[in-house]
Tab-separated table of C-alpha atoms in Angstrom:
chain	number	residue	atom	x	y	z
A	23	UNK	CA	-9.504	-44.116	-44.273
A	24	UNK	CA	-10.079	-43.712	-48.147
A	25	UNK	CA	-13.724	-45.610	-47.756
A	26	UNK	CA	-14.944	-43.799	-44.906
A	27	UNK	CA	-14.149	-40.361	-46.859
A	28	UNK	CA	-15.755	-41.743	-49.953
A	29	UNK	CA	-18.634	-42.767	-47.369
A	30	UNK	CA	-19.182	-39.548	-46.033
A	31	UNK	CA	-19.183	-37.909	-48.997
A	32	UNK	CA	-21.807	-40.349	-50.380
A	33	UNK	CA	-24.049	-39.162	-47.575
A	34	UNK	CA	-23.151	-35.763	-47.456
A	35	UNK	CA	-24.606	-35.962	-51.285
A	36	UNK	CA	-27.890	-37.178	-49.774
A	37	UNK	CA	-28.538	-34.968	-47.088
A	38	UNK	CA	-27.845	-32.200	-49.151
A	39	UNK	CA	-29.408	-32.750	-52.408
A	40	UNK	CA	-28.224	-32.400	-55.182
A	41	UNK	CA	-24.587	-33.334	-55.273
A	42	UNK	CA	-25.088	-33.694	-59.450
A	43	UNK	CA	-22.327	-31.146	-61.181
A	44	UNK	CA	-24.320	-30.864	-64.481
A	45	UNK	CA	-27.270	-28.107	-64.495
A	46	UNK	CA	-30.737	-29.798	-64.612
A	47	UNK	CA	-32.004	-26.838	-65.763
A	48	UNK	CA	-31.697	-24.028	-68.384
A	49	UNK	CA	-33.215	-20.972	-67.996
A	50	UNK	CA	-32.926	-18.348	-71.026
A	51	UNK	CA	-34.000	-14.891	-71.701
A	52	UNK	CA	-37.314	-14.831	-73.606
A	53	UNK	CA	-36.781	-12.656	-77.004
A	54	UNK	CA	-39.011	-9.896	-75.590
A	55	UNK	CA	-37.630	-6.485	-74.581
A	56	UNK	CA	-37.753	-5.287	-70.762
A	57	UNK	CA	-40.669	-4.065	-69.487
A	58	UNK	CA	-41.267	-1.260	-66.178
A	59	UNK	CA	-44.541	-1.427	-64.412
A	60	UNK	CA	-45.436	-0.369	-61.026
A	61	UNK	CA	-46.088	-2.597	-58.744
A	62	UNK	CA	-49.415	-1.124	-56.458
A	63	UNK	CA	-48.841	-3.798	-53.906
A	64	UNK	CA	-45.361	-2.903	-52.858
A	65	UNK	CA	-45.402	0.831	-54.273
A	66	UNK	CA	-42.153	0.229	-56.490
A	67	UNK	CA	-41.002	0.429	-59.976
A	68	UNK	CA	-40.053	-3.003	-61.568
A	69	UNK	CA	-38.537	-3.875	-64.296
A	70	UNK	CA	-38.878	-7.098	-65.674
A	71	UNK	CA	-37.342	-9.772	-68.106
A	72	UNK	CA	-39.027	-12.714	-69.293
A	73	UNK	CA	-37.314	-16.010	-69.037
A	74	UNK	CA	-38.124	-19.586	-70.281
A	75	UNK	CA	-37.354	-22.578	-67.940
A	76	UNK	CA	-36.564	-26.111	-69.743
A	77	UNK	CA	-35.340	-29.528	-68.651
A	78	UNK	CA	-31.581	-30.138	-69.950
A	79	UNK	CA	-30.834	-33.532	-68.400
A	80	UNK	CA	-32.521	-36.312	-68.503
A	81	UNK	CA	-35.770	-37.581	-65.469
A	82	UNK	CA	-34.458	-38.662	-62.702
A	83	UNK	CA	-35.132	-41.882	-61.479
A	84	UNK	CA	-35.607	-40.918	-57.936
A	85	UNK	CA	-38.572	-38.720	-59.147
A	86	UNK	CA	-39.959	-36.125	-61.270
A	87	UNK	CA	-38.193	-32.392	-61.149
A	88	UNK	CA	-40.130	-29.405	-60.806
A	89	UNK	CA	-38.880	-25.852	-60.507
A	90	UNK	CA	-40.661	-23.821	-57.954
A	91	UNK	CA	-38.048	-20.921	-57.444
A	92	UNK	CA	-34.662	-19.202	-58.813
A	93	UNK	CA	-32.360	-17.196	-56.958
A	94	UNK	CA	-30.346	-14.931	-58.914
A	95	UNK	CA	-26.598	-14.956	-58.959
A	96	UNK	CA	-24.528	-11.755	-59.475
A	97	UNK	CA	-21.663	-12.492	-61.429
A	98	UNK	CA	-17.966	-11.026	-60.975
A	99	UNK	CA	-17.986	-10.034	-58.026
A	100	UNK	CA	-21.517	-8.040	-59.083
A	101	UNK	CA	-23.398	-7.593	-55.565
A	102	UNK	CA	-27.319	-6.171	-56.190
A	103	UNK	CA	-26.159	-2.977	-54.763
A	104	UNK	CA	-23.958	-3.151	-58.074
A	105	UNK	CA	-27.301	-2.525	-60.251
A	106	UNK	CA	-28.628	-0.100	-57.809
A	107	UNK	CA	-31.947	-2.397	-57.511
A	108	UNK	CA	-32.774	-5.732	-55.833
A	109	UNK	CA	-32.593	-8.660	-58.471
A	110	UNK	CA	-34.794	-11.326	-57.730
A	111	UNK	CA	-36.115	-14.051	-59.482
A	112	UNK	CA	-39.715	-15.275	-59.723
A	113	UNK	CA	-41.440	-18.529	-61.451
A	114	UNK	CA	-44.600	-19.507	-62.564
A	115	UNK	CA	-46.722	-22.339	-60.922
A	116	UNK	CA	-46.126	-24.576	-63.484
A	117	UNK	CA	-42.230	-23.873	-63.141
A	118	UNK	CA	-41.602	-23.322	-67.017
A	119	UNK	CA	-41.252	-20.032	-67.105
A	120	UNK	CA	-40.117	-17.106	-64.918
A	121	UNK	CA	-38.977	-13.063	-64.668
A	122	UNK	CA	-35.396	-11.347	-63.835
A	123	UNK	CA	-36.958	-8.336	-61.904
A	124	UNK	CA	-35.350	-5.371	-60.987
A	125	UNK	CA	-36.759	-3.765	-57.531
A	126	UNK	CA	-36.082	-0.247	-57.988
A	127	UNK	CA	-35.635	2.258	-55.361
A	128	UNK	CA	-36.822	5.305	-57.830
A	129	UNK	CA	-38.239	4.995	-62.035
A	130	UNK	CA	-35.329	6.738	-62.819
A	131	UNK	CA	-32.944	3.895	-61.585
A	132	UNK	CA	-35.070	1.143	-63.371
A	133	UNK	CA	-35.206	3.540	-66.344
A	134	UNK	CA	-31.473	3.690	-66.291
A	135	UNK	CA	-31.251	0.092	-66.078
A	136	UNK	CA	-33.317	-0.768	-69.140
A	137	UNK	CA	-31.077	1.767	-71.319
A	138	UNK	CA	-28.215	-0.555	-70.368
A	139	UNK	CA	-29.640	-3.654	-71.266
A	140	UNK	CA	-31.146	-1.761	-74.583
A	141	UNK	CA	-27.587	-0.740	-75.392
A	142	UNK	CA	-26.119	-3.752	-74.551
A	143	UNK	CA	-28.273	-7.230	-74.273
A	144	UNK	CA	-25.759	-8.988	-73.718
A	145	UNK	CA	-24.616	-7.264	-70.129
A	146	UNK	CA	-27.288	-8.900	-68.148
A	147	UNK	CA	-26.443	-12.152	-69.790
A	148	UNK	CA	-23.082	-12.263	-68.565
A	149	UNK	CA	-24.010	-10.639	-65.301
A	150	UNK	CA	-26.175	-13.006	-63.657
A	151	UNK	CA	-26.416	-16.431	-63.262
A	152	UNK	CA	-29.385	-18.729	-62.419
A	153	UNK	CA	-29.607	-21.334	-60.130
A	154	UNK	CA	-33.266	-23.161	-60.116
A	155	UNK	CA	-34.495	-24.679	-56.652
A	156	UNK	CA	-37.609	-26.950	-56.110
A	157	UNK	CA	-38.447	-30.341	-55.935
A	158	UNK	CA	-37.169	-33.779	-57.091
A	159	UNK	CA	-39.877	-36.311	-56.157
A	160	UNK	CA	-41.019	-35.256	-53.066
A	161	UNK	CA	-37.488	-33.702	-51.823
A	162	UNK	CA	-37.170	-30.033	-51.959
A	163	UNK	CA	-33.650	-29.781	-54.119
A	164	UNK	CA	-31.173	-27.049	-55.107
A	165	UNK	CA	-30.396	-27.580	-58.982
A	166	UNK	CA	-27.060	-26.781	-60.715
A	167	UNK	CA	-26.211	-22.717	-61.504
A	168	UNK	CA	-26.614	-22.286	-65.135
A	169	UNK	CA	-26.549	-18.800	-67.477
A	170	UNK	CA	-28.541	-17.619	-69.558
A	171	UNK	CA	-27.216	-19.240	-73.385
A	172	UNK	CA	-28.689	-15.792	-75.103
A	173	UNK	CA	-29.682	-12.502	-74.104
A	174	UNK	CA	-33.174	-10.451	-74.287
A	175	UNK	CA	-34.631	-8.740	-77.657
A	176	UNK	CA	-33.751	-4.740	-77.998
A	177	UNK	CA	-36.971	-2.994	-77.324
A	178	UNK	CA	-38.989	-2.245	-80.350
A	179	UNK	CA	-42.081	-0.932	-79.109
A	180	UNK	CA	-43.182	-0.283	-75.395
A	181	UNK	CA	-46.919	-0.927	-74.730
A	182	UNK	CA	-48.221	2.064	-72.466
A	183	UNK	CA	-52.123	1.125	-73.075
A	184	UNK	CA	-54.239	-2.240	-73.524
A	185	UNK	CA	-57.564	-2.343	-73.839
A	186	UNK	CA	-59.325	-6.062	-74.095
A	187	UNK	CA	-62.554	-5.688	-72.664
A	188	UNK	CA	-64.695	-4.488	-69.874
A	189	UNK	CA	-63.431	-6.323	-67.193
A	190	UNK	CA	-61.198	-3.157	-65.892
A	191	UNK	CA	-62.771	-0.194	-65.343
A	192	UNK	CA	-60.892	2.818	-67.214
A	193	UNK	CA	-63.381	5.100	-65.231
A	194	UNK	CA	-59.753	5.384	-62.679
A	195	UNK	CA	-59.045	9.148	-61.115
A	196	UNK	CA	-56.381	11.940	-61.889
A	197	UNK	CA	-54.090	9.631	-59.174
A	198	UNK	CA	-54.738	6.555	-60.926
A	199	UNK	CA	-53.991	7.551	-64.630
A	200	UNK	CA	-50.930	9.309	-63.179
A	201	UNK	CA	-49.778	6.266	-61.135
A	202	UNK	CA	-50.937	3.918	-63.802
A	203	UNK	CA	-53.355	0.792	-63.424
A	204	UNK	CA	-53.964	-2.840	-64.377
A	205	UNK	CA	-52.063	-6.047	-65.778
A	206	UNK	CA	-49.266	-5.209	-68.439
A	207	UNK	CA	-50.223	-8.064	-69.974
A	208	UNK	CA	-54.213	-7.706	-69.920
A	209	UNK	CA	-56.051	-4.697	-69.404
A	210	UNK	CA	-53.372	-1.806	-68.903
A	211	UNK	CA	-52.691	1.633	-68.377
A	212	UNK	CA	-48.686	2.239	-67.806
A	213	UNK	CA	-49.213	6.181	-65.992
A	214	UNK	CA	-48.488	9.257	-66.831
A	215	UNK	CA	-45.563	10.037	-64.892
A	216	UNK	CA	-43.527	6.845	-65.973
A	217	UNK	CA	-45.017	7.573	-70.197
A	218	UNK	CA	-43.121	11.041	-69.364
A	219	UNK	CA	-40.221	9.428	-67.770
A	220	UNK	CA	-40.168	6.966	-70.600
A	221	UNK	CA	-40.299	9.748	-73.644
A	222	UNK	CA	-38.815	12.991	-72.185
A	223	UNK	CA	-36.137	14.296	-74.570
A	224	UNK	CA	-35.982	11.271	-76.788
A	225	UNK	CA	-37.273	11.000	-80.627
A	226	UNK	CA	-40.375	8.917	-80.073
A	227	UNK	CA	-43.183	8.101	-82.635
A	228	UNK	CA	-46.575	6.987	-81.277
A	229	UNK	CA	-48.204	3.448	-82.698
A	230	UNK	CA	-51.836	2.998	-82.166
A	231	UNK	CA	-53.827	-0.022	-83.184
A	232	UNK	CA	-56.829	-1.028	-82.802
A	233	UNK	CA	-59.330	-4.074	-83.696
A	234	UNK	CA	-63.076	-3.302	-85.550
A	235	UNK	CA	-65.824	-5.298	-84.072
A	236	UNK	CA	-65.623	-6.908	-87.732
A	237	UNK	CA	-61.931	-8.244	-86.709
A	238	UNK	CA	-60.673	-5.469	-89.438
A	239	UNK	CA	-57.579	-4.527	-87.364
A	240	UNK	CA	-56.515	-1.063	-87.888
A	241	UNK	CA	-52.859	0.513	-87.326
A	242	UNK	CA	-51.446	4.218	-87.279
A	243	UNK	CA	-47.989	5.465	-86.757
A	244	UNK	CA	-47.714	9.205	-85.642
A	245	UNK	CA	-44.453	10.883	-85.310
A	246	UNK	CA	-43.162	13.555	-82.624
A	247	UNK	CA	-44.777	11.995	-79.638
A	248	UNK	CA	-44.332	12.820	-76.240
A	249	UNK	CA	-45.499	14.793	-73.381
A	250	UNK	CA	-45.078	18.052	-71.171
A	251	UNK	CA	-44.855	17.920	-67.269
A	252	UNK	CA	-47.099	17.735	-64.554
A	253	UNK	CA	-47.459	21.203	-64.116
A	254	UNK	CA	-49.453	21.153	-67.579
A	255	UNK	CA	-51.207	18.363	-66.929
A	256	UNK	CA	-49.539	16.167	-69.114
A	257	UNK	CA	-49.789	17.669	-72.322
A	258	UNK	CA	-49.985	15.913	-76.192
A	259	UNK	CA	-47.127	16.339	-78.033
A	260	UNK	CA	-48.137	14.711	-81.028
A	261	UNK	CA	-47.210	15.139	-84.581
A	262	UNK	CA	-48.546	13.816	-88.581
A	263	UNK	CA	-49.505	10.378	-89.067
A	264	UNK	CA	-46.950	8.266	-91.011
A	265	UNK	CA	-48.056	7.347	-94.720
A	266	UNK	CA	-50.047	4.110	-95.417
A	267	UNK	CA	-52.159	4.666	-91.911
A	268	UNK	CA	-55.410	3.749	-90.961
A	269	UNK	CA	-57.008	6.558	-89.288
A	270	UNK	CA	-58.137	10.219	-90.510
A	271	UNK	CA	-55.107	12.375	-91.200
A	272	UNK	CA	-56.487	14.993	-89.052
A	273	UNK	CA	-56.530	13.239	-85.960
A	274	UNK	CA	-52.856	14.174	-84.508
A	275	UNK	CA	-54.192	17.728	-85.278
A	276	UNK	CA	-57.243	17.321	-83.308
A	277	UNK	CA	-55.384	15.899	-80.154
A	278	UNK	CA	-51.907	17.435	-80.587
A	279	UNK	CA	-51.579	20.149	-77.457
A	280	UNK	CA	-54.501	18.813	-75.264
A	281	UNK	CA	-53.695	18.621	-71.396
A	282	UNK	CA	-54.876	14.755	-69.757
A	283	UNK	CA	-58.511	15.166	-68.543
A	284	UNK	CA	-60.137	12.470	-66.038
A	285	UNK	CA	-63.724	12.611	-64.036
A	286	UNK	CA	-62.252	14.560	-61.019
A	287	UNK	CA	-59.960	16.679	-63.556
A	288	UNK	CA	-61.705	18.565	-66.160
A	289	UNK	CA	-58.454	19.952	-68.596
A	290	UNK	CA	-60.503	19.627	-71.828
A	291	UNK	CA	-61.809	22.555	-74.232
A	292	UNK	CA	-65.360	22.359	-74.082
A	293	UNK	CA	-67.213	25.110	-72.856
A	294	UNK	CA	-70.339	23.134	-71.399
A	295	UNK	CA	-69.958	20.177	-69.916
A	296	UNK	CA	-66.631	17.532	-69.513
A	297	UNK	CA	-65.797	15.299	-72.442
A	298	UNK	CA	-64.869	12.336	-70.065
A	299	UNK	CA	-68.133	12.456	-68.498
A	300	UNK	CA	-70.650	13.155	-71.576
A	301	UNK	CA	-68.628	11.092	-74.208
A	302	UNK	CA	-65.875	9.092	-72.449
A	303	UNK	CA	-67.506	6.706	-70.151
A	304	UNK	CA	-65.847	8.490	-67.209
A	305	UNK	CA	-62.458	7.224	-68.878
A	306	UNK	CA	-59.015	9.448	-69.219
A	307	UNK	CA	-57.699	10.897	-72.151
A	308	UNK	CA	-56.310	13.929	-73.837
A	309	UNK	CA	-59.409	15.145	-74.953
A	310	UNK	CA	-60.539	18.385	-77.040
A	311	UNK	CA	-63.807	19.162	-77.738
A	312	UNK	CA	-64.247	16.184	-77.428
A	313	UNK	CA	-61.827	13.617	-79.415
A	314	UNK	CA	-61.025	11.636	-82.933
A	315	UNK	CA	-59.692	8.825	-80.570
A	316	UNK	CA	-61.097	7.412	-77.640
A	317	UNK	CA	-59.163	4.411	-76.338
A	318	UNK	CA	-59.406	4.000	-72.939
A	319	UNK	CA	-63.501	4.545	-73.742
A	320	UNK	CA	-66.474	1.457	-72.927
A	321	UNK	CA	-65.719	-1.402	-75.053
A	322	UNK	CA	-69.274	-1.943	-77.109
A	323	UNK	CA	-70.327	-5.455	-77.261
A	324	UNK	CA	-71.802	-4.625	-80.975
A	325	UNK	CA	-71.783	-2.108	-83.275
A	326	UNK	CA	-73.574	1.544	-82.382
A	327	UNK	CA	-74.624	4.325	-84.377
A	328	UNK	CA	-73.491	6.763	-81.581
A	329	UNK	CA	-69.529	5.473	-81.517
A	330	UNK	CA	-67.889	8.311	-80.346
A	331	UNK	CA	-69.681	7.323	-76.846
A	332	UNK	CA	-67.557	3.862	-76.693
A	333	UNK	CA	-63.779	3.040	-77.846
A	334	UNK	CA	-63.952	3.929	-80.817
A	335	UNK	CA	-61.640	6.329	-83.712
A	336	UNK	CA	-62.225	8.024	-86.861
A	337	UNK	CA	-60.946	6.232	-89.592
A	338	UNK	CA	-58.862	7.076	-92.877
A	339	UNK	CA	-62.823	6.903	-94.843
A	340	UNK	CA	-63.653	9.789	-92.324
A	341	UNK	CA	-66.038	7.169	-90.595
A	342	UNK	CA	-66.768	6.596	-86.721
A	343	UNK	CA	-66.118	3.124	-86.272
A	344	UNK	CA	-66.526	0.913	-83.277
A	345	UNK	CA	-63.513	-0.565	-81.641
A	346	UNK	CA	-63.668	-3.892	-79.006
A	347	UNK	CA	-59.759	-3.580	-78.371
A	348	UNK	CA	-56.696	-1.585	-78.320
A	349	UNK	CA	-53.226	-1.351	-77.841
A	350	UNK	CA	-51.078	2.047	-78.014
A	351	UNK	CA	-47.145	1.690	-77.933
A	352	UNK	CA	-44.210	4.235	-78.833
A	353	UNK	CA	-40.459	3.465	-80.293
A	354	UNK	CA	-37.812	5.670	-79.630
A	355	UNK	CA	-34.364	6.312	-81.447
């Protein structure tokens, strides 16, 4: 009776691959702090964790181990409905890397979220556990559980614009600045209503930097940033460059109390005309009459005497100079 249990165990183990106790796998929280973007396709907020995927034990004889999914397991007793989201798991092609995401009913829950992870990084840590599925050989396998042996970075600085190149048209609407646009990790605009979300009522500074077509990279830090509601059209709340920048000290001044102008929204001061059409390249921004800073403007391909028409800023020399990319960010305490 003893040998036909161990039998049947040996090709229960089989069938059901894998029978191993040891995790495979490990998967670990990447040292980067969460991230919210929209997703367009499924009209949610998501916030995401990056995670690095890595082979603990050794090959396996029977055939090389890939990871092609992870399901996400709440720990004690933690259901999703626990985290007021749905927690998923999703991996790369190449099944060494992967994202925690959040699915979040409203911004405000995945906003909520973040602040707890922020506070704590070690929470989601202990919360969830991973357990890798894919392939061993050709036979689709279920890897051991495994948690995560450290938790994710504290947020630093949150990247609400990226601008590489042409290749994504900042010429978007009022709905599409609003709503935001574009790959957080290429050419990116977060939206207005989550950079208000985001910033509302906390002690934010604005970081802008930005890359010369000469590769001279230049950096500002401006204090007091944030922004006023829809009903004002998003308005600049902006205040003095920190010392040691690299842009014109006037420029907060010049942008500080504009309302967000886009081709089908003309909120700017000049009298004749729209800044985003005559000088912006059909792009968004807070613009005056017209700017100091234009960001989200054409990228040039080389350098122009008429700047002001492209990406480009005003430097600390008191100089238009050309920019081919930027990034602006904010930090909050």
């Amino acid at each position: 009776m003893q040998h036909r249990c161990v039998l049947l165990f040996l090709v229960l183990c089989v069938s059901l691959v894998p029978c191993a106790s040891a995790a495979e796998f490990q998967v670990n929280f990447l040292k980067k702090p969460p991230v919210i973007i929209y997703n367009i396709f499924y009209e949610k907020y998501e916030l995401e964790l990056d995670l690095n995927i890595t082979e603990v034990a050794p090959e396996s004889p029977d055939g090389k181990r890939k990871v092609t999914g992870l399901k996400v397991i709440p720990e004690h007793g933690m259901q999703n409905q626990d985290f007021g989201a749905t927690v998923l798991g999703r991996v790369s092609s190449d099944g060494a890397s992967g994202k925690l995401v959040f699915v979040c009913r409203t911004l405000r829950r995945c906003i909520n979220i973040r602040k707890k992870i922020i506070d704590d990084p070690l929470f989601i840590q202990q919360a969830v556990q991973f357990a890798p599925f894919g392939f061993q050989g050709p036979i689709p396998t279920q890897f051991g559980a495994v948690r995560s042996a450290s938790g994710p970075a504290p947020v630093a600085e949150v990247v609400f614009q990226r601008h590489l190149d042409n290749s994504l048209s900042f010429a978007q609407n009022w709905h599409g600045y609003v709503k935001g646009f574009g790959d957080p990790n290429g050419n990116y605009w977060m939206g207005l209503e989550q950079l208000l979300a985001m910033t509302k009522d906390r002690n934010c500074k604005l970081i802008y930097e930005g890359v010369q077509i000469n590769g001279k990279v230049l950096r500002a830090t401006f204090k007091g940033f944030g922004l006023h509601g829809a009903d004002e059209n998003y308005k600049l709340v902006l205040g003095d460059q920190e010392p040691g920048g690299d842009l014109w000290r006037k420029l907060a001044a010049r942008h500080n109390g504009m309302q967000f102008s886009t081709y089908d929204a003309d909120n700017d001061r000049r009298q004749a005309g729209a800044c985003t059409k005559d000088e912006g390249n059909n792009a968004g921004w807070w613009f005056n009459n017209c700017h100091y800073l234009n960001p989200n403007g054409l990228i040039p391909t080389s350098s122009h005497s008429n700047c002001w028409d492209y990406c480009s800023t005003f430097d600390a020399n008191e100089k238009w100079v050309c920019i081919k990319s930027t990034k602006l960010s904010f930090s909050c305490s």
